[in-house]
mmCIF file of C-alpha atoms and ligand atoms in Angstrom:
data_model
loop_
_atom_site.group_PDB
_atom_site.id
_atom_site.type_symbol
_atom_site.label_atom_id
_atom_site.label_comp_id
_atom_site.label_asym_id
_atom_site.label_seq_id
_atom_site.Cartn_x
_atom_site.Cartn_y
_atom_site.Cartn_z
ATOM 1 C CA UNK A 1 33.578 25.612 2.107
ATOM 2 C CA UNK A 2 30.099 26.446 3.580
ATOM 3 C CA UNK A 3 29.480 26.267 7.025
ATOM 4 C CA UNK A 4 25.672 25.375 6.296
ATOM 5 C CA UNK A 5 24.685 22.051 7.771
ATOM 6 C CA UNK A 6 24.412 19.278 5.305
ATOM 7 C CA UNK A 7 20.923 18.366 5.295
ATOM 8 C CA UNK A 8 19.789 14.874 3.709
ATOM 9 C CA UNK A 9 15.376 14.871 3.112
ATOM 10 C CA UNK A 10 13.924 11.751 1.459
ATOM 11 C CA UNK A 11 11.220 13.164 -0.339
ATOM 12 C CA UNK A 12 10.037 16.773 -0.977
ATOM 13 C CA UNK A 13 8.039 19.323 1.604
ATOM 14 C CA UNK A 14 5.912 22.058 0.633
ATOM 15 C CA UNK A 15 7.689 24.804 -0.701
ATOM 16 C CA UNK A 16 8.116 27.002 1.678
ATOM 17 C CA UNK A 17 10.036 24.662 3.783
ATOM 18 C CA UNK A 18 12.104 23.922 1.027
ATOM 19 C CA UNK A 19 12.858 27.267 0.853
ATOM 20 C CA UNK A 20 13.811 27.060 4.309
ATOM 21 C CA UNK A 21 16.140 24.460 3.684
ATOM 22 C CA UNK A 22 17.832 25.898 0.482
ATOM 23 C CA UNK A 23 18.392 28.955 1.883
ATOM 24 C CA UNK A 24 19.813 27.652 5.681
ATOM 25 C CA UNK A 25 21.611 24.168 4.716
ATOM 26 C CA UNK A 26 23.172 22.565 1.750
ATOM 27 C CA UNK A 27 20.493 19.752 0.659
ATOM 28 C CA UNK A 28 20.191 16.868 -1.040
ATOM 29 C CA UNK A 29 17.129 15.631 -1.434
ATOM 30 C CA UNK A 30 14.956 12.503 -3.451
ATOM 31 C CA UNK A 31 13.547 14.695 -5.920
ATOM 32 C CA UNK A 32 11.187 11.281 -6.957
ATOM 33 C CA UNK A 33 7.536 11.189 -5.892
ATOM 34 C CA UNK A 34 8.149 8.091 -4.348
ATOM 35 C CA UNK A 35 9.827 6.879 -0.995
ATOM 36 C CA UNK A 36 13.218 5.797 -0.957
ATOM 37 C CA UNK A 37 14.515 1.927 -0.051
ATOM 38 C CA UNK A 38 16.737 1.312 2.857
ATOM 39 C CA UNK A 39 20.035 1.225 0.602
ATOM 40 C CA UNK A 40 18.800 4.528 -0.917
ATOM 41 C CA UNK A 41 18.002 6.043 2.807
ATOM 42 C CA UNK A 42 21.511 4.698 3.473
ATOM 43 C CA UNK A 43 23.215 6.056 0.520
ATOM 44 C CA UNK A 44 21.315 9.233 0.715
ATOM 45 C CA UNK A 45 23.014 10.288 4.429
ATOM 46 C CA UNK A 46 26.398 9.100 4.635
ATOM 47 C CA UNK A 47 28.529 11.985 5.769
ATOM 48 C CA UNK A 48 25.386 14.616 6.641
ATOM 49 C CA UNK A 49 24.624 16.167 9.394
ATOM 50 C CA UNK A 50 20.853 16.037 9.967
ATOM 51 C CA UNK A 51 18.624 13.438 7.989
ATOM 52 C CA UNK A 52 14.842 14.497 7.191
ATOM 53 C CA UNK A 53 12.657 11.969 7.180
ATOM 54 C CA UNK A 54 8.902 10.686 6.946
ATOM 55 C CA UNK A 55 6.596 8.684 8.387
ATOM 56 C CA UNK A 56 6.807 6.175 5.885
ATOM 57 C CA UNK A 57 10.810 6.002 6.277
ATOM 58 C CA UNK A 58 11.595 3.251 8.800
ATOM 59 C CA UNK A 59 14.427 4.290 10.432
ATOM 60 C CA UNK A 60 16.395 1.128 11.899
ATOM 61 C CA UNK A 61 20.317 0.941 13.922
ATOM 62 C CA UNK A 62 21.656 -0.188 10.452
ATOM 63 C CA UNK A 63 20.197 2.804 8.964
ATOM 64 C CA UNK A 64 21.847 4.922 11.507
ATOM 65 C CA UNK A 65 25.234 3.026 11.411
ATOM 66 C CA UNK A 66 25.212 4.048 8.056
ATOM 67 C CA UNK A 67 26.306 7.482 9.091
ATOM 68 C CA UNK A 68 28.598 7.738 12.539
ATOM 69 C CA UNK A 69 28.671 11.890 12.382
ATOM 70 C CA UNK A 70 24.805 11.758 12.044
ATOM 71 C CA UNK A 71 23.521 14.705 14.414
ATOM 72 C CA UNK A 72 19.663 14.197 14.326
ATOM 73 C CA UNK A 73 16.923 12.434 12.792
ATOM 74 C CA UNK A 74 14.189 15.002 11.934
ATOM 75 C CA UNK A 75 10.563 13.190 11.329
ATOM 76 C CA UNK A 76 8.111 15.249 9.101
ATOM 77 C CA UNK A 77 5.365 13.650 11.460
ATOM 78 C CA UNK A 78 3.589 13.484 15.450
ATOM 79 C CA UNK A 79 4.277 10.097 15.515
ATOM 80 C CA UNK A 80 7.410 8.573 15.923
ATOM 81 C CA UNK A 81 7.241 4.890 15.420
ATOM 82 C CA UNK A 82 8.856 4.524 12.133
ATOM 83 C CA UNK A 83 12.329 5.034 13.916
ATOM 84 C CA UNK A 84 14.264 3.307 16.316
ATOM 85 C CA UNK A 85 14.391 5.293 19.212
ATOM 86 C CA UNK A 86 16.046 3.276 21.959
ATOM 87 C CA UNK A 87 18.744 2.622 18.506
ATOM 88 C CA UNK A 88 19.441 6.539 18.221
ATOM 89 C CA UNK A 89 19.288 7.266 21.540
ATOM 90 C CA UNK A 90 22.440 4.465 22.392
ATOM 91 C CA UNK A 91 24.225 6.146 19.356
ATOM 92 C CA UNK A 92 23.376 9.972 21.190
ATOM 93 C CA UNK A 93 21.546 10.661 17.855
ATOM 94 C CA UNK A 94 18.211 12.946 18.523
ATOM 95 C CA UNK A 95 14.913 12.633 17.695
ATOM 96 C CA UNK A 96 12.666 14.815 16.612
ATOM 97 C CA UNK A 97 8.942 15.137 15.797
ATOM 98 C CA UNK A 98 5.906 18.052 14.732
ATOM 99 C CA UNK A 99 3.685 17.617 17.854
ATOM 100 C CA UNK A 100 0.681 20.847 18.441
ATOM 101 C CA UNK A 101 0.869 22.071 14.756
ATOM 102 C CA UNK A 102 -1.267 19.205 13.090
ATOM 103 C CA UNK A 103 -3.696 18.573 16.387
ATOM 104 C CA UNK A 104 -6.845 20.294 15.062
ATOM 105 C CA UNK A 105 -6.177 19.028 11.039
ATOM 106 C CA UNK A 106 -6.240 15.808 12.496
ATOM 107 C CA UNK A 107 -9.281 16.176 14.398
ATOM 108 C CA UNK A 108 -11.207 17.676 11.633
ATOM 109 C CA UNK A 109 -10.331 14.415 9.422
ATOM 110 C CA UNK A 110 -11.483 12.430 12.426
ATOM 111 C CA UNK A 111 -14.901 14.031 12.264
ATOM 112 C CA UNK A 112 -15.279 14.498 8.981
ATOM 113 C CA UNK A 113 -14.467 10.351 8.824
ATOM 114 C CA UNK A 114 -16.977 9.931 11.304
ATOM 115 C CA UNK A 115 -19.698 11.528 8.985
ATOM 116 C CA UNK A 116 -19.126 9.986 6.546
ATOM 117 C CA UNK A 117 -19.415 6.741 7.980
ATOM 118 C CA UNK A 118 -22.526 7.396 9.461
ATOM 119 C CA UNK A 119 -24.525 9.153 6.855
ATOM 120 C CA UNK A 120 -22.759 6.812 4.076
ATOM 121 C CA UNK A 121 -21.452 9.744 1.713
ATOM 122 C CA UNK A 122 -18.628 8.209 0.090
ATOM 123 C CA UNK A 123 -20.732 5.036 -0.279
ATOM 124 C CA UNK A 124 -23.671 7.473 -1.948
ATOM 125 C CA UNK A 125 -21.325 8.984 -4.343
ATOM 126 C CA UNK A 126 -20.166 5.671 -5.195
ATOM 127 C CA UNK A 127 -24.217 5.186 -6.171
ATOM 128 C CA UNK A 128 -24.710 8.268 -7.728
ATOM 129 C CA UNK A 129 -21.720 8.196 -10.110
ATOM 130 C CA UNK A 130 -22.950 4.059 -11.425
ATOM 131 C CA UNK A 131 -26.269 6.171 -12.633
ATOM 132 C CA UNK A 132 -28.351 3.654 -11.120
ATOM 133 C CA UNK A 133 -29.546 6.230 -9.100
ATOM 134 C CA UNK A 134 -33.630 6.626 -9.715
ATOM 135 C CA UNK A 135 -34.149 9.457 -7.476
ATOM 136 C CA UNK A 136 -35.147 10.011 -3.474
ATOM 137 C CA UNK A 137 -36.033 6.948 -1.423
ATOM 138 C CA UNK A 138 -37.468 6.958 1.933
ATOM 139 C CA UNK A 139 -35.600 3.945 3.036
ATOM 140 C CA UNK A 140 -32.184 4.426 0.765
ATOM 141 C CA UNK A 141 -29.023 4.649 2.370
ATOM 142 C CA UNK A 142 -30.160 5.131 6.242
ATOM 143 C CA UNK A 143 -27.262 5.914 8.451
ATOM 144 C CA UNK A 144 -26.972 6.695 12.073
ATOM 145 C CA UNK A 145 -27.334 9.585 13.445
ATOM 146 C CA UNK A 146 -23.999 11.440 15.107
ATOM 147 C CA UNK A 147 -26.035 14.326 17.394
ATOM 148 C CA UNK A 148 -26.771 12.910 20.982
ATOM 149 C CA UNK A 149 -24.837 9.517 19.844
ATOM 150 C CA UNK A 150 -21.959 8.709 21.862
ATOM 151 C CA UNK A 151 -18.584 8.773 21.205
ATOM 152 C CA UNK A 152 -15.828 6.610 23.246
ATOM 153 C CA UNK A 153 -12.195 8.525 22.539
ATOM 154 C CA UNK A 154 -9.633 5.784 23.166
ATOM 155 C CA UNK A 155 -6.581 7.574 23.843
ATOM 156 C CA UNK A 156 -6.871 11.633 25.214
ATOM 157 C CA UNK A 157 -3.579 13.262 24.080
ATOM 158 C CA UNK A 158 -3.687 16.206 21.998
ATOM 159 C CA UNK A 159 -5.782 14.922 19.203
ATOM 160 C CA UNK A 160 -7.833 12.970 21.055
ATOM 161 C CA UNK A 161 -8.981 16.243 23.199
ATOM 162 C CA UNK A 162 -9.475 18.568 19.959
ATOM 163 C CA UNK A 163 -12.294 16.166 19.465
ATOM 164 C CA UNK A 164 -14.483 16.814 22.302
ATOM 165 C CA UNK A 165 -15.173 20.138 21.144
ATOM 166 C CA UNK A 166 -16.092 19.267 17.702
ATOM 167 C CA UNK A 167 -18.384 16.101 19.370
ATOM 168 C CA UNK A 168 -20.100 18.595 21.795
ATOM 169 C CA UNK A 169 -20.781 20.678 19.134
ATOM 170 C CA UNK A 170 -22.912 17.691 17.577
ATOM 171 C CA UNK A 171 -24.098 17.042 21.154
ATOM 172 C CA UNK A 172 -22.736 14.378 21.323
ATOM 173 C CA UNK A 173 -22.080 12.732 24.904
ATOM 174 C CA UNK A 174 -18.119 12.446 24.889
ATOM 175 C CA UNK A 175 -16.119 8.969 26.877
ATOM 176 C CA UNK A 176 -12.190 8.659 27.244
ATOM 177 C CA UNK A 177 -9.992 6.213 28.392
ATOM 178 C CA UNK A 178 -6.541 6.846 28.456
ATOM 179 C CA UNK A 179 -2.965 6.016 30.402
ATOM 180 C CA UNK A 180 -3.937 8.363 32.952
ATOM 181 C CA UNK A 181 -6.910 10.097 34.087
ATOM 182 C CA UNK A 182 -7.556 13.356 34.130
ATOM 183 C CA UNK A 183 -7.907 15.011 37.357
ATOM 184 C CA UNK A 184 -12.092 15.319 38.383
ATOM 185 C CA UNK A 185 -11.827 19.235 37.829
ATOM 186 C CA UNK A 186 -10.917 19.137 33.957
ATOM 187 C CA UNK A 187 -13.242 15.978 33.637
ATOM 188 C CA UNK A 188 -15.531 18.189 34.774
ATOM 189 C CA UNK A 189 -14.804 21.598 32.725
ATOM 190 C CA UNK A 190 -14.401 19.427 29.787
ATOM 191 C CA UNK A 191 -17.742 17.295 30.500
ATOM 192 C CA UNK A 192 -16.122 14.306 29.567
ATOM 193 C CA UNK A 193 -16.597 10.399 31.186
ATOM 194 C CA UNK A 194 -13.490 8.680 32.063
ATOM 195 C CA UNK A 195 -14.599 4.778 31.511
ATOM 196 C CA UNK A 196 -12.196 1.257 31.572
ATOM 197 C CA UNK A 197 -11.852 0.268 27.885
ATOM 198 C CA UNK A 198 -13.785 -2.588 27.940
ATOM 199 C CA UNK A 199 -16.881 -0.353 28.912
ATOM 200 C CA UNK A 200 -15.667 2.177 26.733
ATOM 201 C CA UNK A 201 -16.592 0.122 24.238
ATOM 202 C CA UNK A 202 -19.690 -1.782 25.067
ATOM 203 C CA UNK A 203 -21.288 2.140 25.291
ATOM 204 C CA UNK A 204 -20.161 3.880 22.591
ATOM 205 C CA UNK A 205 -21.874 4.195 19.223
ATOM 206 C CA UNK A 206 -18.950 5.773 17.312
ATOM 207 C CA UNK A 207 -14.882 4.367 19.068
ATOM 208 C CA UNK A 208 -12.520 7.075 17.754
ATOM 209 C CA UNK A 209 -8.361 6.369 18.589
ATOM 210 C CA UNK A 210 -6.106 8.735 19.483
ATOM 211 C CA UNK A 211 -3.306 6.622 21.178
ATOM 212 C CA UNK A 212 0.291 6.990 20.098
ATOM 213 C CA UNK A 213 1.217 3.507 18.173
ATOM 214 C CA UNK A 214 4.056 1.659 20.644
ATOM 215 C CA UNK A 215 4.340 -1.752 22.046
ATOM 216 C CA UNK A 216 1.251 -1.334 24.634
ATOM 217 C CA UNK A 217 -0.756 -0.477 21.813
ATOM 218 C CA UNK A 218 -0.442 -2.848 19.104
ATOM 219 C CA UNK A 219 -3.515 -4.550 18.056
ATOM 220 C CA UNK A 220 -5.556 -2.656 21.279
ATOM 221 C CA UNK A 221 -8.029 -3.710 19.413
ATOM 222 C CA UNK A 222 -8.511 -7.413 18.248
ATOM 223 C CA UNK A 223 -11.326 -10.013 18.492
ATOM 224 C CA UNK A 224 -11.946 -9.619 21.797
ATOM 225 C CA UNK A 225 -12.546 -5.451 21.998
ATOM 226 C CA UNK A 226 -14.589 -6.090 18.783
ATOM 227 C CA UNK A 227 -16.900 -8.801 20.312
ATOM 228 C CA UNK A 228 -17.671 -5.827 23.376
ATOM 229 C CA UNK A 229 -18.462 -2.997 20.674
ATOM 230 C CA UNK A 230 -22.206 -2.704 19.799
ATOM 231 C CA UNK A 231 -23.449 -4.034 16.721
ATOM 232 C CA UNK A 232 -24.172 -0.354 15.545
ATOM 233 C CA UNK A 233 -21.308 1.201 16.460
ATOM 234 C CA UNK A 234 -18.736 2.490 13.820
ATOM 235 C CA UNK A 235 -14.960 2.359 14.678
ATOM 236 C CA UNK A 236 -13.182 5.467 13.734
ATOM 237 C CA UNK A 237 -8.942 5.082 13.403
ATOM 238 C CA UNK A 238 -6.782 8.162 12.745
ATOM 239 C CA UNK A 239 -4.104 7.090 14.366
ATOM 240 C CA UNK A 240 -2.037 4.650 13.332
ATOM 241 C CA UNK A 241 -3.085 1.084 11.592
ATOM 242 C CA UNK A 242 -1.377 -1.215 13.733
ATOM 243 C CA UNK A 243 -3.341 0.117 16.525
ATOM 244 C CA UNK A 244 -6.231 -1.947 15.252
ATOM 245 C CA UNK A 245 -5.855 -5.525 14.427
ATOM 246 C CA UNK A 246 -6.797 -5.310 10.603
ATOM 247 C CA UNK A 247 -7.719 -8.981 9.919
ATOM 248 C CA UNK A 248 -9.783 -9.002 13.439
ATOM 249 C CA UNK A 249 -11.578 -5.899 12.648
ATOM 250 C CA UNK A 250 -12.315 -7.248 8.768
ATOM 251 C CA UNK A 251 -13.917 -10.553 10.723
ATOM 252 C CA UNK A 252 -16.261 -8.201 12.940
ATOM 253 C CA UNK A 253 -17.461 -6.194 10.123
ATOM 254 C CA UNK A 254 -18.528 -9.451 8.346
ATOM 255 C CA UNK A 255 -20.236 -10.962 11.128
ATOM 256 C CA UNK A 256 -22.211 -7.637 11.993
ATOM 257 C CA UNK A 257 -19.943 -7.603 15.223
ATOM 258 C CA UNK A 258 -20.049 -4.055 14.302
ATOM 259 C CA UNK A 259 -21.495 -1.467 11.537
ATOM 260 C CA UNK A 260 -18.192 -0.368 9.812
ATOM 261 C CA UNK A 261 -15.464 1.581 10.478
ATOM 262 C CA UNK A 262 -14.050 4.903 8.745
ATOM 263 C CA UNK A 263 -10.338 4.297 8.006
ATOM 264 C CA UNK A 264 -7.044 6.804 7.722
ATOM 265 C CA UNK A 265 -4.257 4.451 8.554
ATOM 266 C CA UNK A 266 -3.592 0.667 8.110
ATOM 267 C CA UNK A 267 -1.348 -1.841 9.311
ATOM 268 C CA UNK A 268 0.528 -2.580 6.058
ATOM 269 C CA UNK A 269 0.448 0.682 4.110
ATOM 270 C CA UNK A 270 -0.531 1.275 1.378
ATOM 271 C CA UNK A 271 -1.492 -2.115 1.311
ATOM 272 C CA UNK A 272 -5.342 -2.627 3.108
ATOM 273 C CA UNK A 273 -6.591 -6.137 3.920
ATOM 274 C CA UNK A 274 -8.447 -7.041 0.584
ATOM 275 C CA UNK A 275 -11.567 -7.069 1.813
ATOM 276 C CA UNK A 276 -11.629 -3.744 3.020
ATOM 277 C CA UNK A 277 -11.157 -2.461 -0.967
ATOM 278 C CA UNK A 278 -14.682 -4.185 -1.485
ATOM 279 C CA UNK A 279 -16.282 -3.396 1.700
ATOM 280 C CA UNK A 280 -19.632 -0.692 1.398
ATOM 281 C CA UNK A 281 -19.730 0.155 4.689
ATOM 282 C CA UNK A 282 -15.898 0.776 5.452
ATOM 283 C CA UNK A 283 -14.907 4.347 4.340
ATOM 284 C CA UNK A 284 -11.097 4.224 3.314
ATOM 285 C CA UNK A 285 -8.735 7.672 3.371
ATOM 286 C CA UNK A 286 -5.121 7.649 2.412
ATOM 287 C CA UNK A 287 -3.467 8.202 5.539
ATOM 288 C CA UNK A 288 -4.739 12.260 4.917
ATOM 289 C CA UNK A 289 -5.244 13.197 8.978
ATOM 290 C CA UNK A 290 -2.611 15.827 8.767
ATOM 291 C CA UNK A 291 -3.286 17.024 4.807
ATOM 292 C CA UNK A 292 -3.666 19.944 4.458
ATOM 293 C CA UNK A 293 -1.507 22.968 2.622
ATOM 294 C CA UNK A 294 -1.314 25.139 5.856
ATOM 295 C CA UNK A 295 -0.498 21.924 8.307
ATOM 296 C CA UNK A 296 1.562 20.469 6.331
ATOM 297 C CA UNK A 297 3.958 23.882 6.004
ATOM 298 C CA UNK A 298 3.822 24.033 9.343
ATOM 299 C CA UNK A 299 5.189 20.725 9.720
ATOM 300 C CA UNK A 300 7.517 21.211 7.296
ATOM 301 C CA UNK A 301 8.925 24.259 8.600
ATOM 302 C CA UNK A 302 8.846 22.812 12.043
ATOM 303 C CA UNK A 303 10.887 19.459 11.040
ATOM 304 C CA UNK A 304 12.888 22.266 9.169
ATOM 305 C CA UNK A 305 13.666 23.821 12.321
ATOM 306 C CA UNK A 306 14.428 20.836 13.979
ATOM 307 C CA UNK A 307 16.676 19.134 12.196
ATOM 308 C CA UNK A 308 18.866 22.974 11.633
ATOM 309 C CA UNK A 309 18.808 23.240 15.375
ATOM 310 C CA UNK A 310 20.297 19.880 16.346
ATOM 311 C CA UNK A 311 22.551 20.409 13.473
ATOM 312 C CA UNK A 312 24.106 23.755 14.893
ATOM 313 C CA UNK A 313 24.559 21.797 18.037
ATOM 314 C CA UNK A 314 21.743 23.440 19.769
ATOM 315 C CA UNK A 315 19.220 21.221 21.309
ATOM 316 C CA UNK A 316 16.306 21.055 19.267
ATOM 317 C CA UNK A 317 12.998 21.773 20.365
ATOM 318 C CA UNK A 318 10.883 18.774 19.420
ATOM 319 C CA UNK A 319 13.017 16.107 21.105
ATOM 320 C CA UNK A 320 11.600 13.420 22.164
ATOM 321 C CA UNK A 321 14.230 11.645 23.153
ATOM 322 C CA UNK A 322 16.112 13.824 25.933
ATOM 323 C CA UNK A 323 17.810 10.875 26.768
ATOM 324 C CA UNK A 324 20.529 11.239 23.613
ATOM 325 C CA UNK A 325 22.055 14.144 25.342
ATOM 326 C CA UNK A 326 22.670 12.485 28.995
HETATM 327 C C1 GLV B 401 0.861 11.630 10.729
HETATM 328 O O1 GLV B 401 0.379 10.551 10.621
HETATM 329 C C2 GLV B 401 1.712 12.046 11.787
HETATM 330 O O2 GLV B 401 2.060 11.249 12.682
HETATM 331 O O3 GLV B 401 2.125 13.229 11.760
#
């Protein structure tokens, strides 16, 4: 019998990792390019050691209990809210996630949203491609500018941070709020404002998250944050959908509460609130902040690593729940 690890992964990774896998634990795998139902999750892991999972994988205690020798949940993601965490944690089941290696990706799709929204390129190709186009305007499709405009940062983790370079580089004068404020020195060697939400938001011209999705930050912003953003401003959300309050936000772009809003994640994926599909001046990306061939290897190889780690019995290095082993 092999001593490998018996590794269950719901859908596949980019091929190195599953070389990785093939090579260091006995898998089974979806091999569908779909995601798996709960009873197929379930079925999938009884008697493994590690399961693999994504971020589209919710991970629940009758998931778990579907497996009592379970030794880790690996997530193929940063964010962690698809699983249960206070449910593995009472069944000593770690957690594990791919913080640092998808930081700057995820920055880059936040700017390049940004952009977009502002000089309307998705909503000029649309144009272009109906052939209605009769050539140069001076008054077609007039964005906002991005250099010099400001930019509010609601959240200033990893991601959040990787932006102010990118915004400086634009000139762009760079807010924050977040949990907890950074200390005056690296405010100042960063030449960023800390600001309260609320005025966050009444001064920015472009609102970018960056918060991790938990119970604080559900529907951060609804009708009230909405009704304090400028009428100009465009909302920016790489985060995670329920961040936002979807219907809320819909409302505000249809009164001209604000401009529009460039969008990665939603709060039902991959279903959008209908009126988003028809919306001009909402852009609309397929939950891409992390998609690229390089990142995702790296997270691949890094849930990988994870998940083989806690499956050895070492402890693995992308916990993030420390509590399982007390
Ligand atoms: C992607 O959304 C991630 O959390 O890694």
């Amino acid at each position: 019998m092999s001593d490998k690890p018996k590794i269950f992964l719901t859908r596949e990774l980019p091929p190195q990792t599953m070389e990785l896998l093939q090579d260091q634990s006995v898998l089974t795998m979806n091999h569908e390019d779909r995601y798996l139902t709960k009873a197929e999750i379930m079925d999938g892991m009884r008697g493994v050691d590690g399961l693999l999972c994504l971020l589209t994988d919710a991970i629940d205690d009758e998931i778990l209990a579907a497996n009592p020798v379970l030794k880790v949940v690996a997530n193929f993601a940063v964010g962690f809210n698809n699983i249960d965490i206070e449910a593995a944690t009472a069944r000593k089941i770690p957690v594990t996630n791919t913080p640092g290696v998808l930081t700057e990706t995820t920055a880059d799709m936040a700017f390049a949203l940004l952009l977009d929204a502002a000089r309307r390129v998705a909503e000029g190709d649309r144009f272009v491609r109906t052939k209605a186009w009769q050539g140069w305007g001076p008054l077609q499709f007039l964005g906002s500018d991005v250099s010099h405009a400001t930019l509010g940062l609601v959240g200033l983790g990893r991601i959040g941070k990787s932006m102010i370079p990118r915004a400086q580089g634009f000139s762009m004068k760079v807010l924050y709020w977040n949990r907890t404020r950074l200390s005056p020195s690296e405010e100042a060697s960063l030449q960023v404002t800390y600001c309260e939400l609320d005025e966050l938001l009444q001064q920015s011209d472009f609102v970018s998250i960056h918060v991790a999705q938990n119970a604080e930050t559900r529907h951060l912003l609804g009708p009230r944050e909405f009704s304090l953003m400028k009428p100009e401003a465009l909302l920016v959300n790489t985060a995670r959908g329920p961040i936002v309050d979807e219907k809320a936000m819909v409302t505000a772009l249809q009164s001209g509460q604000i401009a529009g809003a460039a969008l990665d994640v939603y709060e039902q994926e991959p279903l959008l609130e209908p009126e988003l599909y028809e919306m001009e001046n909402v852009v609309v990306a397929p939950h891409l902040g992390s998609g690229t061939i390089g990142t995702r290897t790296k997270m691949g190889n890094m849930a990988a690593e994870n998940c083989l780690a806690a499956c050895r019995g070492q402890r693995p290095p992308n916990l993030v729940n420390p509590q399982a082993y007390d």
